[in-house]
CSV table of N, CA, C and O in Angstrom, one decimal:
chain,number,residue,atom,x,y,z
A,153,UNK,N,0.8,-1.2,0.0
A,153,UNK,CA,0.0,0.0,0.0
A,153,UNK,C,0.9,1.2,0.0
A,153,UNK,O,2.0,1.3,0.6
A,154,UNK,N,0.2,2.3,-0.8
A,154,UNK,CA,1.3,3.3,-1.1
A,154,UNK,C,0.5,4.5,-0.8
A,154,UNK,O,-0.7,4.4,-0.6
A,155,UNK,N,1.3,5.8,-0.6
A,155,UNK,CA,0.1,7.1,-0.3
A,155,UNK,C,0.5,7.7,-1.2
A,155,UNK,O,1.5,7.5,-1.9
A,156,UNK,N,-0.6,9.0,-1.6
A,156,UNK,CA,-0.5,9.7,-2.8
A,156,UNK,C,0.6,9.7,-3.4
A,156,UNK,O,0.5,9.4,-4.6
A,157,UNK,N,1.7,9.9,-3.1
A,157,UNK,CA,2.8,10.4,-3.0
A,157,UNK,C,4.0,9.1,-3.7
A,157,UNK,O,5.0,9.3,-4.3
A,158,UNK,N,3.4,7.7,-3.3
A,158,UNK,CA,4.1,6.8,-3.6
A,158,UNK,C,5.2,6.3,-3.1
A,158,UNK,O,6.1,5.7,-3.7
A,159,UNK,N,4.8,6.6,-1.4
A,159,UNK,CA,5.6,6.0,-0.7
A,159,UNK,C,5.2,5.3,0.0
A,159,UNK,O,4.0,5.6,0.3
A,160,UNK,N,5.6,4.2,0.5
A,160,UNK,CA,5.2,3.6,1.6
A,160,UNK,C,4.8,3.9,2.9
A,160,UNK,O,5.4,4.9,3.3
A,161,UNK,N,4.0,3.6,3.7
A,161,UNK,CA,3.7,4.4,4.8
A,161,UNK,C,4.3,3.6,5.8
A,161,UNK,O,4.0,2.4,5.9
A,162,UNK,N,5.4,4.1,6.9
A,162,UNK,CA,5.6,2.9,8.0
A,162,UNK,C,4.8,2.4,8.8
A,162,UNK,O,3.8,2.8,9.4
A,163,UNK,N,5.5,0.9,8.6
A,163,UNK,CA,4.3,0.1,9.4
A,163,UNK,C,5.1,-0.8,10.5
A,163,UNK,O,6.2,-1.4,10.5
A,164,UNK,N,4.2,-0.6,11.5
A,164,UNK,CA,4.4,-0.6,12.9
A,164,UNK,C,3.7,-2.3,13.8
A,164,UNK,O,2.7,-2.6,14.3
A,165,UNK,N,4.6,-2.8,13.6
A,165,UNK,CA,4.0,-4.4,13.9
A,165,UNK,C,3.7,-4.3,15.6
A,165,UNK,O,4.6,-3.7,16.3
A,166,UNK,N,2.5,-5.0,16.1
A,166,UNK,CA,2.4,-5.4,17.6
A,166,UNK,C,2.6,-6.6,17.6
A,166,UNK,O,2.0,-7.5,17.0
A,167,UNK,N,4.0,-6.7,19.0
A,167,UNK,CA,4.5,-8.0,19.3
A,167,UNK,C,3.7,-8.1,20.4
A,167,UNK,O,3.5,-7.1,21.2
A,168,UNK,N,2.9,-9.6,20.7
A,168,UNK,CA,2.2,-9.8,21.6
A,168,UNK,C,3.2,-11.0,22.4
A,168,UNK,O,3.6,-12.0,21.7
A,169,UNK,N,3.7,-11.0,23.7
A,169,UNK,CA,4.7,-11.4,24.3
A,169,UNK,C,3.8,-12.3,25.5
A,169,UNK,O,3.2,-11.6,26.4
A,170,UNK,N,3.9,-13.5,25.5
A,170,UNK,CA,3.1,-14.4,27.2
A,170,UNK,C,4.1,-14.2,28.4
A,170,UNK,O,5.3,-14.1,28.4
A,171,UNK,N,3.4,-14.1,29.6
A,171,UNK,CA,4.3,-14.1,30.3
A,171,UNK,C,4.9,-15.4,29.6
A,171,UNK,O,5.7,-15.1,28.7
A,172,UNK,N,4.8,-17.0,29.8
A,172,UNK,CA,5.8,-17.8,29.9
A,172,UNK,C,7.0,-17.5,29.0
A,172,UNK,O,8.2,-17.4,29.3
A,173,UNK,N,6.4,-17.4,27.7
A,173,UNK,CA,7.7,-16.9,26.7
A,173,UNK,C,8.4,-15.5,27.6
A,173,UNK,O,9.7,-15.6,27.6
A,174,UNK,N,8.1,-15.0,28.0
A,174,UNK,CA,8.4,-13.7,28.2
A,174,UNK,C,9.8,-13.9,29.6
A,174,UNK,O,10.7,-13.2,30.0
A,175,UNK,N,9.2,-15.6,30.3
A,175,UNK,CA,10.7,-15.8,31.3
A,175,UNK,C,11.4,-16.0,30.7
A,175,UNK,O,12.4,-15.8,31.4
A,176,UNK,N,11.8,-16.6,29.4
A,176,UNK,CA,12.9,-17.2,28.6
A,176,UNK,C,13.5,-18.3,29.0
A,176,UNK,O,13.5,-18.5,30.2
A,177,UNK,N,14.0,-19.1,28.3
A,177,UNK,CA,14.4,-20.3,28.4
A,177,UNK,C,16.1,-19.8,28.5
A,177,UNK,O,16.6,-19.0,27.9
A,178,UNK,N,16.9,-20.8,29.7
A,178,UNK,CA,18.6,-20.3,29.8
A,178,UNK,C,19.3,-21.5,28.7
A,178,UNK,O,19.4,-22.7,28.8
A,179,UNK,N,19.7,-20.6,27.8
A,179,UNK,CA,21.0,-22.1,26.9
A,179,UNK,C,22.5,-21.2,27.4
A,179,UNK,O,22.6,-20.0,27.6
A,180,UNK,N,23.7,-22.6,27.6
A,180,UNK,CA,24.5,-21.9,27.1
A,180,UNK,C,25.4,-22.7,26.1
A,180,UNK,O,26.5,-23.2,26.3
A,181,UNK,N,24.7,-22.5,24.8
A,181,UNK,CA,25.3,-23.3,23.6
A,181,UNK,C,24.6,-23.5,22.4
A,181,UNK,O,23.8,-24.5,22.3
A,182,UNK,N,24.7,-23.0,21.9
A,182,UNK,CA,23.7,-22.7,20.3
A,182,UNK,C,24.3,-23.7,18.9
A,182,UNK,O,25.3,-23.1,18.5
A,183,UNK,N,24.1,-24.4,18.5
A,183,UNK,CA,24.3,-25.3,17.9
A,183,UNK,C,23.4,-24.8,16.2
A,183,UNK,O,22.3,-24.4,16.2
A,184,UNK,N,24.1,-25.0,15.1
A,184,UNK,CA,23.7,-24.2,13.9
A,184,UNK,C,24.1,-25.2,12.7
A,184,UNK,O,25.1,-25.7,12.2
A,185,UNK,N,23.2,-25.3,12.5
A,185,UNK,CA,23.0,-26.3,11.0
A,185,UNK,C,22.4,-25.5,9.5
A,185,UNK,O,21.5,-24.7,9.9
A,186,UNK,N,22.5,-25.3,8.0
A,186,UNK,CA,21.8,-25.0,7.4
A,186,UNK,C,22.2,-25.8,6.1
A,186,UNK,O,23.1,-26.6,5.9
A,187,UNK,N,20.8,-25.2,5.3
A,187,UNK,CA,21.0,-25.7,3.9
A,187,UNK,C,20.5,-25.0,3.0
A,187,UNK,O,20.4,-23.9,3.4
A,188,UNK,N,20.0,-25.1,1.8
A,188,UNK,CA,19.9,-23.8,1.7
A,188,UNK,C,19.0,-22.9,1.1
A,188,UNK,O,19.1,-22.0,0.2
A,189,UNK,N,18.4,-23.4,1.7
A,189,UNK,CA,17.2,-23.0,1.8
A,189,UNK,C,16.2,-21.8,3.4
A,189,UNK,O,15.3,-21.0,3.5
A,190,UNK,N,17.4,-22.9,4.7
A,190,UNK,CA,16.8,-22.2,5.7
A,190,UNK,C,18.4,-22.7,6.7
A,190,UNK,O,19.5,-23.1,6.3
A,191,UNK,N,17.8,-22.2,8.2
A,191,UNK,CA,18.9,-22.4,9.1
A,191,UNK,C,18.4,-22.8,10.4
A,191,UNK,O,17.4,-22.3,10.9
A,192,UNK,N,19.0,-23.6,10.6
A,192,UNK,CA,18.5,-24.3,12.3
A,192,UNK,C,19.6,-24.0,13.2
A,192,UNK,O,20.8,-24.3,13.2
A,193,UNK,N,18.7,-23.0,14.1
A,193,UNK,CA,19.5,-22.5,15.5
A,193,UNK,C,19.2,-23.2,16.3
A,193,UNK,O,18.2,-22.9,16.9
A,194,UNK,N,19.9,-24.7,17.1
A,194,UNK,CA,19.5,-25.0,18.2
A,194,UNK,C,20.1,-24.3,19.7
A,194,UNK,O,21.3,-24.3,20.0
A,195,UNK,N,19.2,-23.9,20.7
A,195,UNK,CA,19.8,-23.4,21.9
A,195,UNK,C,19.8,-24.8,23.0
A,195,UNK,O,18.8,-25.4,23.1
A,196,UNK,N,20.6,-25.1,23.5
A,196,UNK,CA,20.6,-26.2,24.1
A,196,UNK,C,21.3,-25.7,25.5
A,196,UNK,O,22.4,-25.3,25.4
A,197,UNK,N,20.8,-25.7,26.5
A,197,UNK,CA,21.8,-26.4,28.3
A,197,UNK,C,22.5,-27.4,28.3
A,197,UNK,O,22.2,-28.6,28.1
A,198,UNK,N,23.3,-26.9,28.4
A,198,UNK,CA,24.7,-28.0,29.0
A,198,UNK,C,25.3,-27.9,30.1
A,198,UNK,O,26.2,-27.2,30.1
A,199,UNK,N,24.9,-28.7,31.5
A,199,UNK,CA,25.1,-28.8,32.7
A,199,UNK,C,25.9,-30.0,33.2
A,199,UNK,O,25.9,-31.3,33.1
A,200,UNK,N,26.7,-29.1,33.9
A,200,UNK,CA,28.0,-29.8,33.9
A,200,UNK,C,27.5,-31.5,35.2
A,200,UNK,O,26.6,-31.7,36.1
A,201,UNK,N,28.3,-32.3,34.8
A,201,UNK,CA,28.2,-33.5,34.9
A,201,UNK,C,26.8,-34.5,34.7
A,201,UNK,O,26.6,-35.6,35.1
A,202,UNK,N,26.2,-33.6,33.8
A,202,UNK,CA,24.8,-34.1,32.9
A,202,UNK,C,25.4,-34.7,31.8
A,202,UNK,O,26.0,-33.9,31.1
A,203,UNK,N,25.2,-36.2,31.6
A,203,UNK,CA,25.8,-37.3,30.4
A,203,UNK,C,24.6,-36.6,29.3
A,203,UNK,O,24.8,-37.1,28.2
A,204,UNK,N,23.6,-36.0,29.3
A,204,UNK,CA,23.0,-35.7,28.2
A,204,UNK,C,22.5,-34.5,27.8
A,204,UNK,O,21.5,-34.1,28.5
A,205,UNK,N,22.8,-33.5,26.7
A,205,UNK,CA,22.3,-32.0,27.1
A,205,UNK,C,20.7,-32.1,26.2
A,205,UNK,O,20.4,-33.0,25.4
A,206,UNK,N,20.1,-31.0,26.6
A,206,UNK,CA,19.1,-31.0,26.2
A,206,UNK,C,18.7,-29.8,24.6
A,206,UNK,O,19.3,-28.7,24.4
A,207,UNK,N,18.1,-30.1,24.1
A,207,UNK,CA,17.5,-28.4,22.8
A,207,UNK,C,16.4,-28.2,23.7
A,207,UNK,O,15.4,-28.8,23.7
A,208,UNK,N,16.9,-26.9,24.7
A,208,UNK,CA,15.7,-26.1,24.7
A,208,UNK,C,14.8,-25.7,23.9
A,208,UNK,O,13.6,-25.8,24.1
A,209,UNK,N,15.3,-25.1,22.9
A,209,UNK,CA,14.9,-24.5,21.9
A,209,UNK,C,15.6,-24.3,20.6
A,209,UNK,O,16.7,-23.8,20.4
A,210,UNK,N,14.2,-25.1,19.2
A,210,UNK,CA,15.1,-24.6,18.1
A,210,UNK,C,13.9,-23.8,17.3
A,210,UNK,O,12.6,-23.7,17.5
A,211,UNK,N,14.7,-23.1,16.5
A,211,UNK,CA,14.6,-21.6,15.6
A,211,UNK,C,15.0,-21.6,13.9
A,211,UNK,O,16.0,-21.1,13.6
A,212,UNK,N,14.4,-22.0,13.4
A,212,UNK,CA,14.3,-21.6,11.8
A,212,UNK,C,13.7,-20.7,11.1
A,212,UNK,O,12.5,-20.5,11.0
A,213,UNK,N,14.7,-20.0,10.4
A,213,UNK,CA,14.9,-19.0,9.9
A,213,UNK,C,15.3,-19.1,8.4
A,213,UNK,O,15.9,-20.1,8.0
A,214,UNK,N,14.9,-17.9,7.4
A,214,UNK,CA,15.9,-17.8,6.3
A,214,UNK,C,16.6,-17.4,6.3
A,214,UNK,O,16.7,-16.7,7.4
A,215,UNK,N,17.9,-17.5,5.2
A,215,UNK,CA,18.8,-16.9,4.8
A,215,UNK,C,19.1,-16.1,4.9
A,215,UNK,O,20.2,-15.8,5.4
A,216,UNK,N,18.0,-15.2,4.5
A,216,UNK,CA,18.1,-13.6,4.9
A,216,UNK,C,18.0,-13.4,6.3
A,216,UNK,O,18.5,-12.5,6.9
A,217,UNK,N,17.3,-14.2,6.8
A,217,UNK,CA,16.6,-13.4,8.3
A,217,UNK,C,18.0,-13.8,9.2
A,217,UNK,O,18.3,-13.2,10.2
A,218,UNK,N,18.6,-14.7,8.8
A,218,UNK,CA,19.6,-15.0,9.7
A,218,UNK,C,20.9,-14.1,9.9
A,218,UNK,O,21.3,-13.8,11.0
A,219,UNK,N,21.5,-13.7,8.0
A,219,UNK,CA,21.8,-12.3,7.9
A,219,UNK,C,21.7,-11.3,8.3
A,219,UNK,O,22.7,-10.5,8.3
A,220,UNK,N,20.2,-10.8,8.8
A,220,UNK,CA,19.6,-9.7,9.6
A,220,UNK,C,19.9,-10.1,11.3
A,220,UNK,O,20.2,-9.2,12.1
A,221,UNK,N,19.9,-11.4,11.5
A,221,UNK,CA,19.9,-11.6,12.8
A,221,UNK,C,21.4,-11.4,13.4
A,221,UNK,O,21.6,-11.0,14.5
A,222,UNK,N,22.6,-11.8,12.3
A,222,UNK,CA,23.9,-11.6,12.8
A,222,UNK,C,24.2,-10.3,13.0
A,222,UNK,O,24.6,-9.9,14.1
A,223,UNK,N,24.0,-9.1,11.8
A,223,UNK,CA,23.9,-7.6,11.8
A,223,UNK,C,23.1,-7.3,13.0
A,223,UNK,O,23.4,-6.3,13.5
A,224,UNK,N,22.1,-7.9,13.5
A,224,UNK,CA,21.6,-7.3,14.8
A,224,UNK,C,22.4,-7.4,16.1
A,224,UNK,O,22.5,-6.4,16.8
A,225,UNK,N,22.9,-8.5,16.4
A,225,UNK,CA,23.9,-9.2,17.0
A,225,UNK,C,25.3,-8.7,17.4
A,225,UNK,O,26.0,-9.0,18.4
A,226,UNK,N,25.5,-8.1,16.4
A,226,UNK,CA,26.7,-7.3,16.2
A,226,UNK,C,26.4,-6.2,16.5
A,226,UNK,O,27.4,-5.7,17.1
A,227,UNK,N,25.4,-5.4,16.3
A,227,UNK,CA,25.2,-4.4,16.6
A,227,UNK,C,25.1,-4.2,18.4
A,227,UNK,O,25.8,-3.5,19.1
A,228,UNK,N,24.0,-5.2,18.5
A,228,UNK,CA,24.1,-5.0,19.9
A,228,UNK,C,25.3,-5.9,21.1
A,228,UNK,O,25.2,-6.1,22.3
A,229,UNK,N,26.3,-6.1,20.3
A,229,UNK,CA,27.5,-6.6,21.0
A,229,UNK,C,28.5,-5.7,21.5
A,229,UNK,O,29.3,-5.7,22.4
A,230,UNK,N,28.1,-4.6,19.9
A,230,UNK,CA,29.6,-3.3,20.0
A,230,UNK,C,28.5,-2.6,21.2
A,230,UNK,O,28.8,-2.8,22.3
A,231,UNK,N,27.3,-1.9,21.0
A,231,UNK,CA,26.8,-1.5,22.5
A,231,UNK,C,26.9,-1.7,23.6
A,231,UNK,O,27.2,-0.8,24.4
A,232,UNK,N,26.8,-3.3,23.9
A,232,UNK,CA,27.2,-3.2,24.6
A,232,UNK,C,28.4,-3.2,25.6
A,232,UNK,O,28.5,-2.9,26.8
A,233,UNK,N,29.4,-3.8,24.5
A,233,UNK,CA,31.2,-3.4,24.8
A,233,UNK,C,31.2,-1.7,25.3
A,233,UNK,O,31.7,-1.0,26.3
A,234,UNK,N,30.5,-1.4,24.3
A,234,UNK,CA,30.7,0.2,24.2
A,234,UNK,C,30.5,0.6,26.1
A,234,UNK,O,31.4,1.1,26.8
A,235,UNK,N,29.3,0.1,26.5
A,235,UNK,CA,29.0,0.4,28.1
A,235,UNK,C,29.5,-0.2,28.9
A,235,UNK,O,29.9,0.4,29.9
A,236,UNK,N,29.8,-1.6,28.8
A,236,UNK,CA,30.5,-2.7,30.1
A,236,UNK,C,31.7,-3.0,29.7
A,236,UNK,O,32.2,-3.5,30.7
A,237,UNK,N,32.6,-2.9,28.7
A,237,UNK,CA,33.8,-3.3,28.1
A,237,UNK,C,33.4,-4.1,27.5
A,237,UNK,O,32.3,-4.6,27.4
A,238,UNK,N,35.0,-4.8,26.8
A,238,UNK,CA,34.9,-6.2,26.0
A,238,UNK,C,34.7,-7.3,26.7
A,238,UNK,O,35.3,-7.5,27.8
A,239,UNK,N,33.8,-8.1,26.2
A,239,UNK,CA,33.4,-9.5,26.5
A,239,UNK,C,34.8,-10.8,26.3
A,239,UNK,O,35.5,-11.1,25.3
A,240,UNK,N,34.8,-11.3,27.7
A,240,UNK,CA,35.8,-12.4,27.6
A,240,UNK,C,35.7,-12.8,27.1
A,240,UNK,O,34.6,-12.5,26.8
A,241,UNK,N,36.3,-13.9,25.9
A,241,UNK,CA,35.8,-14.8,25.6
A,241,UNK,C,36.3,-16.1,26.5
A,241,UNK,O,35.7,-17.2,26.5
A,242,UNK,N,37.1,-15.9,27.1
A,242,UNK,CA,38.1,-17.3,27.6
A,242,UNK,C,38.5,-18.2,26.9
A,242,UNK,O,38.7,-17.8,25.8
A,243,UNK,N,38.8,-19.2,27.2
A,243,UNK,CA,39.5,-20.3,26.2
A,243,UNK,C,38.7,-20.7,24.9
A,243,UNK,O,38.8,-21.7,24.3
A,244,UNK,N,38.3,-20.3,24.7
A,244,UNK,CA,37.1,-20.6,23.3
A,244,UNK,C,35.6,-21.4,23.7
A,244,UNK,O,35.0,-21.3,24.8
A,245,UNK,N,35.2,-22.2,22.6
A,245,UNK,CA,34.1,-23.3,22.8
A,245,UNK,C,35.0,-24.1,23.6
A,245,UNK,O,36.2,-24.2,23.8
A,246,UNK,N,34.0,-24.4,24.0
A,246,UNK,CA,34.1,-26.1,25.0
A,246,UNK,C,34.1,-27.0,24.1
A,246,UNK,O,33.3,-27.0,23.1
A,247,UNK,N,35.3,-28.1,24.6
A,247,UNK,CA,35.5,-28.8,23.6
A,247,UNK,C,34.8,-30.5,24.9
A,247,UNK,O,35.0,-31.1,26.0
A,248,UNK,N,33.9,-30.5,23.8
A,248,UNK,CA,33.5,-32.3,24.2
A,248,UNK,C,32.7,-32.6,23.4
A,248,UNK,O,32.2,-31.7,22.7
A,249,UNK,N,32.3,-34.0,23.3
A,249,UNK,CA,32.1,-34.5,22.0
A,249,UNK,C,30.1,-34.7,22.2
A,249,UNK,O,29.4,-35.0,23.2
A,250,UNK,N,29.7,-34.3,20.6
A,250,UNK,CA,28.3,-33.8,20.9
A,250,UNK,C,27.1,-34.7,19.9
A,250,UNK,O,26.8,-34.2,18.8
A,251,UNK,N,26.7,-35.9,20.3
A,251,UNK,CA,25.9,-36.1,19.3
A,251,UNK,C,24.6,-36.3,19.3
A,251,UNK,O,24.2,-36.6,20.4
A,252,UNK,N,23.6,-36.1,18.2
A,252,UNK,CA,22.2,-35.9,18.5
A,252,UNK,C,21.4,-36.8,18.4
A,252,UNK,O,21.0,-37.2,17.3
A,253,UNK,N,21.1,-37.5,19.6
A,253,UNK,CA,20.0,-38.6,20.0
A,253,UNK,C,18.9,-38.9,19.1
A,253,UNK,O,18.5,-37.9,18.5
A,254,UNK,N,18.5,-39.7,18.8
A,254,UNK,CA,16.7,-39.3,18.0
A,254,UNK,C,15.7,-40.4,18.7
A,254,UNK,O,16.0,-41.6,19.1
A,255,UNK,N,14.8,-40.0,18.7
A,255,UNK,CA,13.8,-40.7,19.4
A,255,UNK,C,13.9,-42.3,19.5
A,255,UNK,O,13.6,-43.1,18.6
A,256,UNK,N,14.3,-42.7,20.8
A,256,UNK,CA,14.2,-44.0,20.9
A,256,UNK,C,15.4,-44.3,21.5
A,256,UNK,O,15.6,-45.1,22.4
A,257,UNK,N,16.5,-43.5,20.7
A,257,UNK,CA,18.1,-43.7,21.2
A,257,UNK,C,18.6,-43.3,22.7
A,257,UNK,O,18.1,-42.5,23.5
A,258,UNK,N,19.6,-44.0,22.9
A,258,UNK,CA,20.1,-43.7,24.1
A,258,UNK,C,21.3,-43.0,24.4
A,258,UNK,O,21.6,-42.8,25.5
């Protein structure tokens, strides 16, 4: 939709948020697969001396949105370096070995 003029008019989306969504689920470990067509974010907990971690939560996206999602990411990482300083990283990822169960397996 366009106005006289031939411009777009901004459009203003309402996000409706539940409380439950709204406590958030804690990962700390995101796990990323694609093809290409789309991209699978899995966020998973990994608790230490737990033999099995769990996918809290997975997230597919396109190509593009994922794109948009790293630029967002970035954006709000130099922010907030910019206020609290640089983020540790420490020794890197955690290194242990990770494979994905499927229904039935052990």
């Amino acid at each position: 939709m366009q106005d006289e003029k031939g411009k777009r008019p901004d459009q203003q989306i309402n996000v409706e948020l539940s409380e439950e969504v709204a406590e958030g689920v804690y990962a700390n470990l995101a796990m990323i697969a694609h093809s290409n067509s789309e991209f699978v974010i899995d966020f998973i907990r990994l608790m230490p001396g737990v033999p099995k971690a769990k996918v809290k939560s997975r997230i597919i996206v396109t190509p593009e949105h994922a794109k948009r999602l790293l630029a967002a990411l970035k954006d709000n990482i130099d922010k907030y370096e910019d206020a609290f300083g640089k983020i540790n990283q420490g020794g890197g990822a955690p290194q242990f070995p990770i494979s994905f169960g499927t229904p039935g397996e052990a």
